Coordinates of N, CA and C and ligand atoms in Angstrom, one line a residue:
X176 N 94.4 100.8 120.9 CA 93.7 101.1 119.6 C 94.7 101.5 118.6
X177 N 94.5 101.0 117.4 CA 95.4 101.3 116.3 C 95.3 102.8 115.9
X178 N 96.5 103.3 115.6 CA 96.6 104.7 115.1 C 95.9 104.7 113.8
X179 N 95.3 105.9 113.4 CA 94.6 106.0 112.1 C 95.7 106.0 111.0
X180 N 95.4 105.7 109.8 CA 96.2 105.8 108.6 C 96.3 107.3 108.2
X181 N 97.4 107.7 107.7 CA 97.6 109.0 107.2 C 97.9 108.9 105.7
X182 N 97.0 109.4 104.9 CA 97.3 109.6 103.5 C 97.7 111.0 103.2
X183 N 98.7 111.1 102.4 CA 99.2 112.4 102.1 C 98.8 112.9 100.7
X184 N 98.1 114.0 100.7 CA 97.7 114.6 99.4 C 98.8 115.5 98.8
X185 N 99.3 115.2 97.6 CA 100.4 115.9 97.1 C 100.0 116.9 96.0
X186 N 98.7 117.3 95.9 CA 98.2 118.2 94.8 C 99.0 119.5 94.8
X187 N 99.2 120.1 96.0 CA 99.7 121.4 96.1 C 101.2 121.5 95.9
X188 N 101.9 120.4 95.8 CA 103.3 120.4 95.3 C 103.1 120.7 93.7
X189 N 102.2 120.1 93.2 CA 102.0 120.3 91.7 C 101.5 121.8 91.5
X190 N 100.7 122.3 92.4 CA 100.3 123.7 92.3 C 101.5 124.6 92.2
X191 N 102.5 124.4 93.1 CA 103.7 125.2 93.1 C 104.5 125.0 91.8
X192 N 104.6 123.8 91.4 CA 105.3 123.5 90.1 C 104.7 124.2 88.9
X193 N 103.4 124.1 88.9 CA 102.6 124.6 87.7 C 102.7 126.2 87.7
X194 N 103.0 126.8 88.9 CA 103.1 128.3 88.9 C 104.2 128.7 87.9
X195 N 105.3 127.9 87.7 CA 106.3 128.2 86.8 C 106.3 127.4 85.6
X196 N 105.4 126.5 85.5 CA 105.3 125.7 84.2 C 106.3 124.7 83.9
X197 N 107.2 124.5 84.9 CA 108.4 123.5 84.7 C 108.1 122.2 85.3
X198 N 109.1 121.5 85.8 CA 109.0 120.2 86.4 C 109.3 120.1 88.0
X199 N 109.6 121.3 88.5 CA 109.9 121.2 89.9 C 109.0 122.2 90.7
X200 N 108.6 121.9 91.9 CA 108.9 120.6 92.6 C 108.0 119.5 92.1
X201 N 108.6 118.3 92.2 CA 107.9 117.1 91.6 C 107.0 116.5 92.6
X202 N 105.7 116.3 92.4 CA 104.7 115.7 93.3 C 105.1 114.2 93.7
X203 N 105.7 113.6 92.7 CA 106.2 112.2 92.9 C 107.2 112.1 93.9
X204 N 108.2 113.0 93.8 CA 109.3 113.1 94.8 C 108.7 113.4 96.2
X205 N 107.8 114.3 96.3 CA 107.1 114.6 97.5 C 106.4 113.3 98.1
X206 N 105.8 112.6 97.2 CA 105.1 111.3 97.7 C 106.1 110.3 98.3
X207 N 107.3 110.2 97.6 CA 108.3 109.3 98.1 C 108.9 109.7 99.4
X208 N 109.1 111.0 99.5 CA 109.5 111.6 100.8 C 108.6 111.4 101.9
X209 N 107.3 111.6 101.6 CA 106.2 111.5 102.6 C 106.2 110.1 103.0
X210 N 106.3 109.1 102.1 CA 106.2 107.6 102.5 C 107.4 107.3 103.4
X211 N 108.6 107.8 103.0 CA 109.9 107.6 103.8 C 109.6 108.1 105.2
X212 N 108.8 109.2 105.4 CA 108.6 109.8 106.7 C 107.5 109.1 107.5
X213 N 106.7 108.2 106.9 CA 105.7 107.5 107.6 C 104.3 107.5 107.0
X214 N 104.2 108.1 105.9 CA 102.8 108.2 105.3 C 102.3 106.8 104.9
X215 N 101.1 106.6 105.1 CA 100.5 105.2 104.9 C 99.9 105.1 103.5
X216 N 99.8 106.3 102.8 CA 99.3 106.2 101.5 C 99.5 107.6 100.8
X217 N 99.2 107.7 99.5 CA 99.3 109.0 98.8 C 98.0 109.3 98.1
X218 N 97.6 110.5 98.2 CA 96.3 110.9 97.5 C 96.7 112.0 96.4
X219 N 96.0 111.9 95.3 CA 96.2 112.9 94.2 C 94.8 113.1 93.5
X220 N 94.5 114.4 93.3 CA 93.2 114.7 92.7 C 93.5 115.2 91.3
X221 N 93.1 114.5 90.2 CA 93.3 115.0 88.9 C 92.0 115.7 88.5
X222 N 92.1 117.0 88.4 CA 90.9 117.8 88.1 C 90.8 117.9 86.6
X223 N 89.5 118.2 86.3 CA 89.2 118.3 84.9 C 90.1 119.4 84.2
X224 N 90.4 120.5 84.9 CA 91.2 121.6 84.3 C 92.6 121.4 84.5
X225 N 93.1 120.2 85.1 CA 94.5 120.0 85.4 C 95.2 121.1 86.1
X226 N 94.5 121.7 87.1 CA 95.2 122.9 87.6 C 96.3 122.6 88.6
X227 N 96.5 121.3 89.0 CA 97.6 120.9 89.8 C 98.1 119.5 89.2
X228 N 97.6 118.4 89.7 CA 98.1 117.1 89.2 C 97.8 117.0 87.7
X229 N 98.8 116.4 87.0 CA 98.5 116.1 85.5 C 98.4 114.7 85.3
X230 N 98.0 114.2 84.1 CA 97.8 112.8 83.9 C 99.1 112.0 84.1
X231 N 100.2 112.6 83.7 CA 101.6 111.9 83.8 C 101.9 111.8 85.3
X232 N 101.5 112.7 86.1 CA 101.9 112.5 87.6 C 101.2 111.3 88.1
X233 N 99.9 111.1 87.7 CA 99.1 110.0 88.2 C 99.8 108.6 87.9
X234 N 100.2 108.6 86.6 CA 100.9 107.4 86.1 C 102.1 107.1 86.9
X235 N 102.9 108.2 87.1 CA 104.2 108.0 87.7 C 104.0 107.7 89.2
X236 N 103.0 108.3 89.8 CA 102.7 107.9 91.3 C 102.4 106.4 91.4
X237 N 101.5 105.9 90.4 CA 101.2 104.5 90.5 C 102.4 103.7 90.2
X238 N 103.3 104.0 89.4 CA 104.4 103.3 89.0 C 105.5 103.3 90.2
X239 N 105.7 104.5 90.8 CA 106.9 104.6 91.6 C 106.6 104.4 93.2
X240 N 105.4 104.6 93.6 CA 105.2 104.7 95.1 C 104.9 103.1 95.6
X241 N 105.3 102.9 96.8 CA 105.2 101.6 97.4 C 104.0 101.5 98.3
X242 N 103.2 102.6 98.5 CA 102.0 102.5 99.4 C 100.8 102.7 98.5
X243 N 99.7 102.5 99.1 CA 98.4 102.6 98.2 C 98.3 104.0 97.7
X244 N 97.7 104.1 96.4 CA 97.5 105.4 95.8 C 95.9 105.5 95.8
X245 N 95.5 106.7 96.3 CA 94.1 107.0 96.4 C 93.8 108.2 95.3
X246 N 93.1 107.9 94.3 CA 92.9 108.8 93.2 C 91.5 109.5 93.5
X247 N 91.7 110.8 93.7 CA 90.4 111.6 93.9 C 90.0 112.0 92.6
X248 N 88.7 111.8 92.3 CA 88.2 112.1 90.9 C 86.8 112.4 90.9
X249 N 86.4 113.1 89.9 CA 84.9 113.4 89.6 C 84.4 112.2 88.9
X250 N 83.1 111.9 89.0 CA 82.5 110.8 88.3 C 82.2 111.1 86.9
X251 N 83.2 111.3 86.1 CA 83.1 111.6 84.7 C 83.7 110.6 83.8
X252 N 83.2 110.4 82.6 CA 83.6 109.4 81.7 C 85.2 109.4 81.6
X253 N 85.7 110.6 81.4 CA 87.2 110.8 81.3 C 87.9 110.3 82.5
X254 N 87.5 110.7 83.7 CA 88.2 110.3 84.9 C 88.1 108.7 85.2
X255 N 86.9 108.2 84.9 CA 86.6 106.8 85.1 C 87.6 106.0 84.2
X256 N 87.7 106.5 82.9 CA 88.7 105.8 82.0 C 90.1 105.9 82.5
X257 N 90.5 107.1 83.0 CA 91.9 107.2 83.5 C 92.1 106.3 84.7
X258 N 91.1 106.2 85.6 CA 91.2 105.4 86.8 C 91.4 103.9 86.3
X259 N 90.6 103.5 85.4 CA 90.7 102.1 84.9 C 92.1 101.8 84.2
X260 N 92.6 102.9 83.6 CA 94.0 102.7 83.0 C 95.0 102.7 84.0
X261 N 94.9 103.5 85.1 CA 95.9 103.7 86.2 C 95.8 102.6 87.2
X262 N 94.6 102.1 87.5 CA 94.3 101.1 88.5 C 94.9 101.5 89.9
X263 N 94.4 102.6 90.5 CA 94.9 102.9 91.8 C 94.3 102.0 92.8
X264 N 94.8 102.0 94.0 CA 94.3 101.1 95.0 C 92.8 101.6 95.3
X265 N 92.6 102.8 95.3 CA 91.2 103.4 95.7 C 91.0 104.6 94.8
X266 N 89.6 104.9 94.8 CA 89.2 106.1 94.1 C 88.2 106.7 94.9
X267 N 88.4 108.0 95.2 CA 87.5 108.8 96.1 C 86.7 109.7 95.2
X268 N 85.5 109.5 95.1 CA 84.7 110.3 94.2 C 84.3 111.6 94.9
X269 N 84.7 112.7 94.2 CA 84.4 114.0 94.8 C 83.6 114.9 93.9
X270 N 82.9 115.9 94.3 CA 82.2 116.7 93.4 C 83.1 117.7 92.7
X271 N 82.9 118.0 91.4 CA 83.7 118.9 90.7 C 82.8 120.1 90.2
X272 N 81.6 119.8 89.8 CA 80.7 120.9 89.4 C 79.7 121.2 90.5
X273 N 79.3 122.5 90.5 CA 78.3 122.9 91.5 C 77.1 122.0 91.7
X274 N 76.6 121.5 90.6 CA 75.4 120.7 90.7 C 75.6 119.3 91.4
X275 N 76.9 119.0 91.5 CA 77.2 117.6 92.0 C 77.4 117.7 93.5
X276 N 77.4 118.9 94.1 CA 77.7 119.0 95.5 C 76.5 119.5 96.4
X277 N 76.5 119.2 97.6 CA 75.5 119.7 98.5 C 75.9 121.1 98.9
X278 N 75.0 121.8 99.6 CA 75.3 123.2 99.9 C 76.6 123.4 100.7
X279 N 76.9 122.3 101.5 CA 78.2 122.5 102.3 C 79.4 122.0 101.6
X280 N 79.3 121.2 100.5 CA 80.4 120.9 99.8 C 80.6 119.4 99.5
X281 N 80.0 118.5 100.3 CA 80.2 117.0 99.9 C 79.4 116.7 98.7
X282 N 79.6 115.4 98.2 CA 79.0 115.0 97.0 C 77.5 114.8 97.3
X283 N 76.7 115.2 96.3 CA 75.2 115.0 96.4 C 74.9 113.6 96.1
X284 N 75.0 112.7 97.1 CA 74.8 111.3 96.9 C 73.3 110.9 96.8
X285 N 72.5 111.8 97.3 CA 71.0 111.5 97.1 C 70.5 111.9 95.8
X286 N 70.7 113.3 95.5 CA 70.3 113.7 94.2 C 71.0 113.1 93.0
X287 N 72.3 112.7 93.3 CA 73.2 112.2 92.2 C 73.2 110.7 92.1
X288 N 72.4 110.0 92.7 CA 72.4 108.6 92.8 C 72.6 107.9 91.5
X289 N 71.7 108.3 90.5 CA 71.7 107.7 89.2 C 73.0 108.0 88.4
X290 N 73.5 109.2 88.7 CA 74.7 109.6 87.9 C 75.9 108.9 88.5
X291 N 75.9 108.6 89.7 CA 77.1 108.0 90.4 C 77.2 106.5 90.2
X292 N 76.0 105.8 90.2 CA 76.1 104.4 90.1 C 76.8 103.7 88.9
X293 N 76.7 104.1 87.7 CA 77.4 103.5 86.6 C 79.0 103.7 86.8
X294 N 79.4 104.8 87.2 CA 80.9 105.0 87.4 C 81.4 104.2 88.5
X295 N 80.6 104.1 89.6 CA 81.0 103.2 90.7 C 81.1 101.8 90.3
X296 N 80.2 101.4 89.6 CA 80.2 100.0 89.1 C 81.4 99.6 88.3
X297 N 81.7 100.5 87.4 CA 82.9 100.3 86.5 C 84.2 100.3 87.3
X298 N 84.3 101.2 88.3 CA 85.5 101.2 89.1 C 85.6 99.9 89.9
X299 N 84.5 99.5 90.5 CA 84.5 98.3 91.3 C 84.9 97.1 90.4
X300 N 84.3 97.0 89.2 CA 84.7 95.9 88.4 C 86.1 95.9 88.0
X301 N 86.8 97.1 88.0 CA 88.2 97.2 87.8 C 89.0 96.8 89.0
X302 N 88.4 96.5 90.1 CA 89.1 96.1 91.3 C 89.6 97.3 92.1
X303 N 89.0 98.4 91.9 CA 89.3 99.7 92.6 C 88.3 100.0 93.8
X304 N 88.9 100.2 95.0 CA 88.0 100.4 96.1 C 87.4 101.8 96.0
X305 N 86.1 101.9 96.0 CA 85.5 103.3 95.8 C 85.1 103.9 97.2
X306 N 85.4 105.2 97.3 CA 84.9 105.9 98.5 C 84.1 107.1 97.9
X307 N 83.2 107.6 98.7 CA 82.4 108.8 98.4 C 82.7 109.9 99.4
X308 N 83.0 111.1 99.0 CA 83.3 112.2 99.8 C 82.0 112.9 100.1
X309 N 81.5 112.8 101.4 CA 80.2 113.4 101.8 C 80.2 114.1 103.0
X310 N 79.1 114.9 103.1 CA 78.9 115.6 104.4 C 78.7 114.6 105.5
X311 N 79.0 115.0 106.8 CA 78.7 114.0 107.9 C 77.2 114.0 108.2
X312 N 76.4 113.3 107.5 CA 75.0 113.4 107.5 C 74.4 112.0 107.3
X313 N 73.4 111.7 108.2 CA 72.9 110.3 108.2 C 72.2 109.9 106.8
X314 N 71.5 110.9 106.3 CA 70.8 110.6 105.0 C 71.8 110.3 103.9
X315 N 72.9 111.0 103.9 CA 74.0 110.8 103.0 C 74.7 109.5 103.2
X316 N 74.8 109.1 104.4 CA 75.5 107.8 104.7 C 74.6 106.6 104.2
X317 N 73.3 106.8 104.5 CA 72.4 105.8 104.0 C 72.4 105.7 102.5
X318 N 72.4 106.8 101.8 CA 72.6 106.8 100.4 C 73.8 106.0 99.9
X319 N 74.9 106.3 100.6 CA 76.2 105.6 100.2 C 76.0 104.1 100.3
X320 N 75.3 103.6 101.4 CA 75.0 102.2 101.5 C 74.2 101.7 100.4
X321 N 73.2 102.4 100.0 CA 72.3 101.9 98.9 C 73.1 102.0 97.6
X322 N 74.1 102.8 97.5 CA 75.0 102.9 96.3 C 76.0 101.7 96.3
X323 N 76.1 101.0 97.4 CA 77.1 99.9 97.5 C 78.5 100.4 97.7
X324 N 78.7 101.6 98.2 CA 80.1 102.1 98.5 C 80.6 101.4 99.7
X325 N 81.8 100.9 99.7 CA 82.5 100.3 100.9 C 83.0 101.3 101.9
X326 N 83.4 102.5 101.3 CA 84.0 103.5 102.1 C 83.4 104.9 101.9
X327 N 83.4 105.7 103.0 CA 83.0 107.1 102.9 C 84.2 108.0 103.4
X328 N 84.3 109.1 102.8 CA 85.3 110.1 103.4 C 84.4 111.3 103.9
X329 N 84.4 111.5 105.2 CA 83.6 112.6 105.7 C 84.3 114.0 105.5
X330 N 83.6 114.9 105.0 CA 84.1 116.3 104.7 C 84.3 117.0 106.1
X331 N 85.5 117.3 106.4 CA 85.8 118.0 107.7 C 86.0 119.5 107.5
X332 N 85.7 120.0 106.3 CA 86.0 121.4 106.0 C 85.2 122.4 106.9
X333 N 83.9 122.1 107.1 CA 83.1 123.1 107.9 C 83.7 123.1 109.3
X334 N 84.0 121.9 109.9 CA 84.5 121.9 111.2 C 85.9 122.6 111.3
X335 N 86.8 122.4 110.4 CA 88.1 123.0 110.4 C 88.0 124.5 110.2
X336 N 87.1 124.9 109.4 CA 87.0 126.4 109.2 C 86.4 127.0 110.5
X337 N 85.5 126.4 111.1 CA 84.9 126.9 112.4 C 86.0 127.0 113.4
X338 N 86.9 126.0 113.6 CA 88.0 126.0 114.5 C 88.9 127.2 114.1
X339 N 89.2 127.3 112.9 CA 90.2 128.3 112.4 C 89.7 129.7 112.7
X340 N 88.3 130.0 112.6 CA 87.7 131.3 112.8 C 87.4 131.5 114.3
X341 N 87.7 130.5 115.2 CA 87.4 130.7 116.6 C 85.9 130.7 116.9
X342 N 85.1 130.0 116.0 CA 83.7 129.8 116.3 C 83.5 128.6 117.1
X343 N 83.5 128.8 118.4 CA 83.6 127.7 119.3 C 82.3 126.8 119.3
X344 N 81.2 127.5 119.4 CA 79.9 126.7 119.4 C 79.7 126.0 118.1
X345 N 80.0 126.6 117.0 CA 79.8 125.9 115.7 C 80.8 124.8 115.6
X346 N 82.0 125.0 116.0 CA 83.1 123.9 116.0 C 82.6 122.7 116.8
X347 N 82.1 122.9 118.0 CA 81.6 121.8 118.9 C 80.5 121.1 118.1
X348 N 79.5 121.9 117.5 CA 78.4 121.2 116.9 C 78.9 120.4 115.7
X349 N 79.7 120.9 114.9 CA 80.3 120.2 113.8 C 81.1 119.0 114.2
X350 N 81.8 119.1 115.3 CA 82.6 117.9 115.7 C 81.6 116.9 116.1
X351 N 80.5 117.2 116.8 CA 79.4 116.2 117.2 C 78.8 115.5 115.9
X352 N 78.7 116.4 114.9 CA 78.1 115.9 113.7 C 79.0 114.8 113.0
X353 N 80.3 115.1 113.1 CA 81.3 114.2 112.5 C 81.4 113.0 113.3
X354 N 81.4 113.1 114.7 CA 81.5 111.9 115.5 C 80.3 111.0 115.3
X355 N 79.1 111.6 115.3 CA 77.9 110.8 115.1 C 77.9 110.2 113.7
X356 N 78.3 110.9 112.7 CA 78.3 110.3 111.3 C 79.3 109.2 111.3
X357 N 80.4 109.3 112.0 CA 81.4 108.2 112.0 C 80.9 106.9 112.6
X358 N 80.1 107.2 113.7 CA 79.5 106.0 114.4 C 78.4 105.4 113.6
X359 N 77.6 106.2 113.1 CA 76.4 105.6 112.2 C 77.0 105.0 111.0
X360 N 78.0 105.6 110.4 CA 78.6 105.0 109.1 C 79.2 103.6 109.4
X361 N 80.0 103.6 110.5 CA 80.5 102.3 110.9 C 79.4 101.2 111.2
X362 N 78.4 101.6 111.9 CA 77.3 100.8 112.3 C 76.6 100.2 111.0
X363 N 76.6 101.1 110.0 CA 76.0 100.7 108.7 C 76.9 99.8 107.9
X364 N 78.2 99.5 108.4 CA 79.1 98.7 107.6 C 80.0 99.4 106.7
X365 N 80.1 100.8 106.8 CA 80.9 101.5 105.9 C 82.3 101.7 106.6
X366 N 83.4 101.8 105.9 CA 84.7 102.2 106.5 C 84.7 103.7 106.3
X367 N 85.1 104.3 107.4 CA 85.0 105.8 107.5 C 86.4 106.4 107.5
X368 N 86.6 107.4 106.5 CA 87.7 108.2 106.4 C 87.3 109.7 106.7
X369 N 88.3 110.6 106.7 CA 88.0 112.0 106.9 C 89.0 112.8 106.2
X370 N 88.7 114.0 105.7 CA 89.6 114.9 105.2 C 89.0 116.3 104.8
X371 N 89.9 117.2 104.7 CA 89.8 118.6 104.2 C 90.0 119.6 105.3
X372 N 91.0 120.3 105.0 CA 91.3 121.5 105.9 C 92.0 121.1 107.3
X373 N 92.5 119.9 107.4 CA 92.9 119.4 108.7 C 94.4 119.9 108.9
X374 N 94.5 120.5 110.3 CA 96.0 120.8 110.7 C 96.3 119.9 111.9
X375 N 97.5 120.2 112.5 CA 97.9 119.3 113.6 C 96.8 119.3 114.7
X376 N 96.2 120.4 115.1 CA 95.3 120.5 116.2 C 94.0 119.8 115.9
X377 N 93.4 120.1 114.7 CA 92.2 119.4 114.3 C 92.4 117.9 114.1
X378 N 93.6 117.6 113.6 CA 93.9 116.2 113.3 C 93.9 115.4 114.6
X379 N 94.5 116.0 115.7 CA 94.6 115.3 116.9 C 93.2 115.2 117.5
X380 N 92.4 116.2 117.4 CA 90.9 116.2 117.9 C 90.1 115.2 117.2
X381 N 90.2 115.2 115.8 CA 89.4 114.3 115.1 C 89.8 112.8 115.3
X382 N 91.1 112.6 115.6 CA 91.6 111.2 115.8 C 91.1 110.7 117.1
X383 N 90.4 111.5 118.0 CA 89.7 110.9 119.2 C 88.5 110.2 118.8
X384 N 88.1 110.4 117.6 CA 86.8 109.6 117.1 C 87.4 108.2 116.6
X385 N 87.1 107.2 117.3 CA 87.8 105.9 117.0 C 87.4 105.3 115.7
X386 N 86.1 105.7 115.2 CA 85.7 105.1 114.0 C 86.3 105.6 112.7
X387 N 87.0 106.7 112.8 CA 87.7 107.3 111.6 C 89.1 106.5 111.5
X388 N 89.2 105.7 110.5 CA 90.4 104.8 110.3 C 91.4 105.4 109.4
X389 N 91.1 106.5 108.7 CA 92.1 107.0 107.8 C 91.8 108.5 107.5
X390 N 92.9 109.3 107.6 CA 92.8 110.8 107.3 C 93.6 111.1 106.0
X391 N 93.0 112.0 105.2 CA 93.7 112.4 104.0 C 93.9 113.9 104.1
X392 N 95.2 114.3 104.1 CA 95.6 115.6 104.5 C 96.7 116.1 103.4
X393 N 96.5 117.4 103.1 CA 97.4 117.9 102.0 C 97.8 119.3 102.3
X394 N 97.0 120.3 102.0 CA 97.3 121.7 101.9 C 98.1 122.2 103.2
X395 N 97.6 121.9 104.4 CA 98.2 122.4 105.6 C 99.7 121.8 105.7
X396 N 99.8 120.5 105.4 CA 101.2 119.9 105.5 C 102.2 120.4 104.5
X397 N 101.6 120.8 103.3 CA 102.6 121.3 102.2 C 103.0 122.7 102.7
X398 N 102.1 123.5 103.3 CA 102.5 124.8 103.9 C 103.5 124.6 104.9
X399 N 103.3 123.7 105.9 CA 104.2 123.5 107.0 C 105.6 123.0 106.4
X400 N 105.6 122.3 105.4 CA 106.8 121.8 104.8 C 107.7 122.9 104.4
X401 N 107.2 124.0 104.0 CA 108.0 125.2 103.6 C 108.9 125.6 104.8
X402 N 108.3 125.5 106.1 CA 109.0 126.0 107.2 C 109.8 124.9 108.0
X403 N 109.3 123.7 108.0 CA 110.0 122.7 108.8 C 110.4 121.5 108.0
X404 N 110.0 121.4 106.7 CA 110.4 120.2 105.9 C 109.3 119.2 105.9
X405 N 109.1 118.5 104.7 CA 108.1 117.6 104.6 C 108.2 116.4 105.5
X406 N 109.4 115.8 105.7 CA 109.5 114.7 106.6 C 109.0 115.0 108.0
X407 N 109.4 116.2 108.5 CA 109.0 116.6 109.9 C 107.5 116.9 110.0
X408 N 107.0 117.5 108.9 CA 105.5 117.8 108.9 C 104.7 116.5 108.9
X409 N 105.2 115.5 108.2 CA 104.5 114.2 108.2 C 104.6 113.5 109.5
X410 N 105.8 113.6 110.0 CA 106.1 112.9 111.3 C 105.2 113.6 112.4
X411 N 105.1 114.9 112.5 CA 104.3 115.6 113.5 C 102.8 115.3 113.4
X412 N 102.3 115.1 112.1 CA 101.0 114.8 111.9 C 100.7 113.3 112.4
X413 N 101.6 112.4 112.1 CA 101.5 111.1 112.5 C 101.3 111.1 114.0
X414 N 102.2 111.8 114.6 CA 102.3 111.9 116.1 C 100.9 112.5 116.7
X415 N 100.4 113.6 116.0 CA 99.2 114.2 116.5 C 98.0 113.2 116.4
X416 N 98.0 112.4 115.2 CA 96.9 111.4 115.1 C 97.0 110.4 116.1
X417 N 98.2 110.0 116.4 CA 98.4 108.8 117.4 C 98.0 109.3 118.8
X418 N 98.3 110.6 119.1 CA 98.1 111.2 120.4 C 96.6 111.2 120.5
X419 N 95.8 111.7 119.5 CA 94.4 111.8 119.5 C 93.8 110.4 119.8
X420 N 94.3 109.4 119.0 CA 93.7 108.1 119.1 C 94.0 107.4 120.5
X421 N 95.0 107.8 121.1 CA 95.3 107.3 122.5 C 94.3 107.8 123.4
X422 N 93.7 109.0 123.1 CA 92.6 109.5 124.0 C 91.2 109.1 123.6
X423 N 91.1 108.3 122.5 CA 89.8 107.9 122.0 C 88.9 107.3 123.0
X424 N 87.6 107.7 122.9 CA 86.7 107.2 124.0 C 86.3 105.8 123.6
Ligands
PXP1669 N1 89.9 114.6 101.0 C1 89.3 115.0 99.9 C2 88.2 114.2 99.4 C3 89.6 116.2 99.3 O1 89.0 116.6 98.2 C4 90.7 117.0 99.8 C5 91.1 118.3 99.1 O2 91.7 118.0 97.9 C6 91.5 116.5 100.9 C7 91.0 115.3 101.5 C8 92.6 117.2 101.5 O3 92.3 118.4 101.9 P1 93.5 119.4 102.4 O4 94.3 119.7 101.2 O5 92.6 120.6 102.8 O6 94.1 118.9 103.5

């Protein structure tokens, strides 16, 4: 069974840069290093308040990297225009405002149907592959199908938090929810990705779910990079994902 793809989120390289207001460390350099170490793609989230990635970073990522660029964005006029100007390989629509998200944090694809549709249409018309960042929930998956999304990214934050806090029963229930959502999503014709809060251990466990074809991981790897270097952190995550996939049911 093919190993899952690993997208590296470079937002928090920009967080460190912005702490001093200069140009270092450069998220584009981090993206190039991650790709050389085996990353299958690069993800960057341009937020409305530009707290980490800036407009220029996005343009330089698109210009300089040799792997697909996944642009995480809110469904706003400003971000849709930037996406159309940058033309990333993919755009993952994420909630930015409280009213755009469900109680657990994924995009409110049911309540926000009318709001999402026009942005998705414009991205699609520009040849950008659209994914929706949602909770692992059947109703949300069905809403994504009716919105015409080819891809969903399942929010793994609740699961990873439960693991981190030693909440064994909750972690097991959340894992089941993710596994079942990945199966249902695939059966509905959606390509299933996953992300948020993943470390080596949860990456390996989540990779045992064969329907998840791509993981997008950032914060943990940038933290690890401080201690072991970014190439080694990327290499170990690839290894963890491949080990999990080898055990896939
Ligand atoms: N996927 C999506 C849609 C996200 O919003 C984030 C966080 O920016 C990630 C993946 C990566 O999460 P983390 O930085 O916790 O690995």
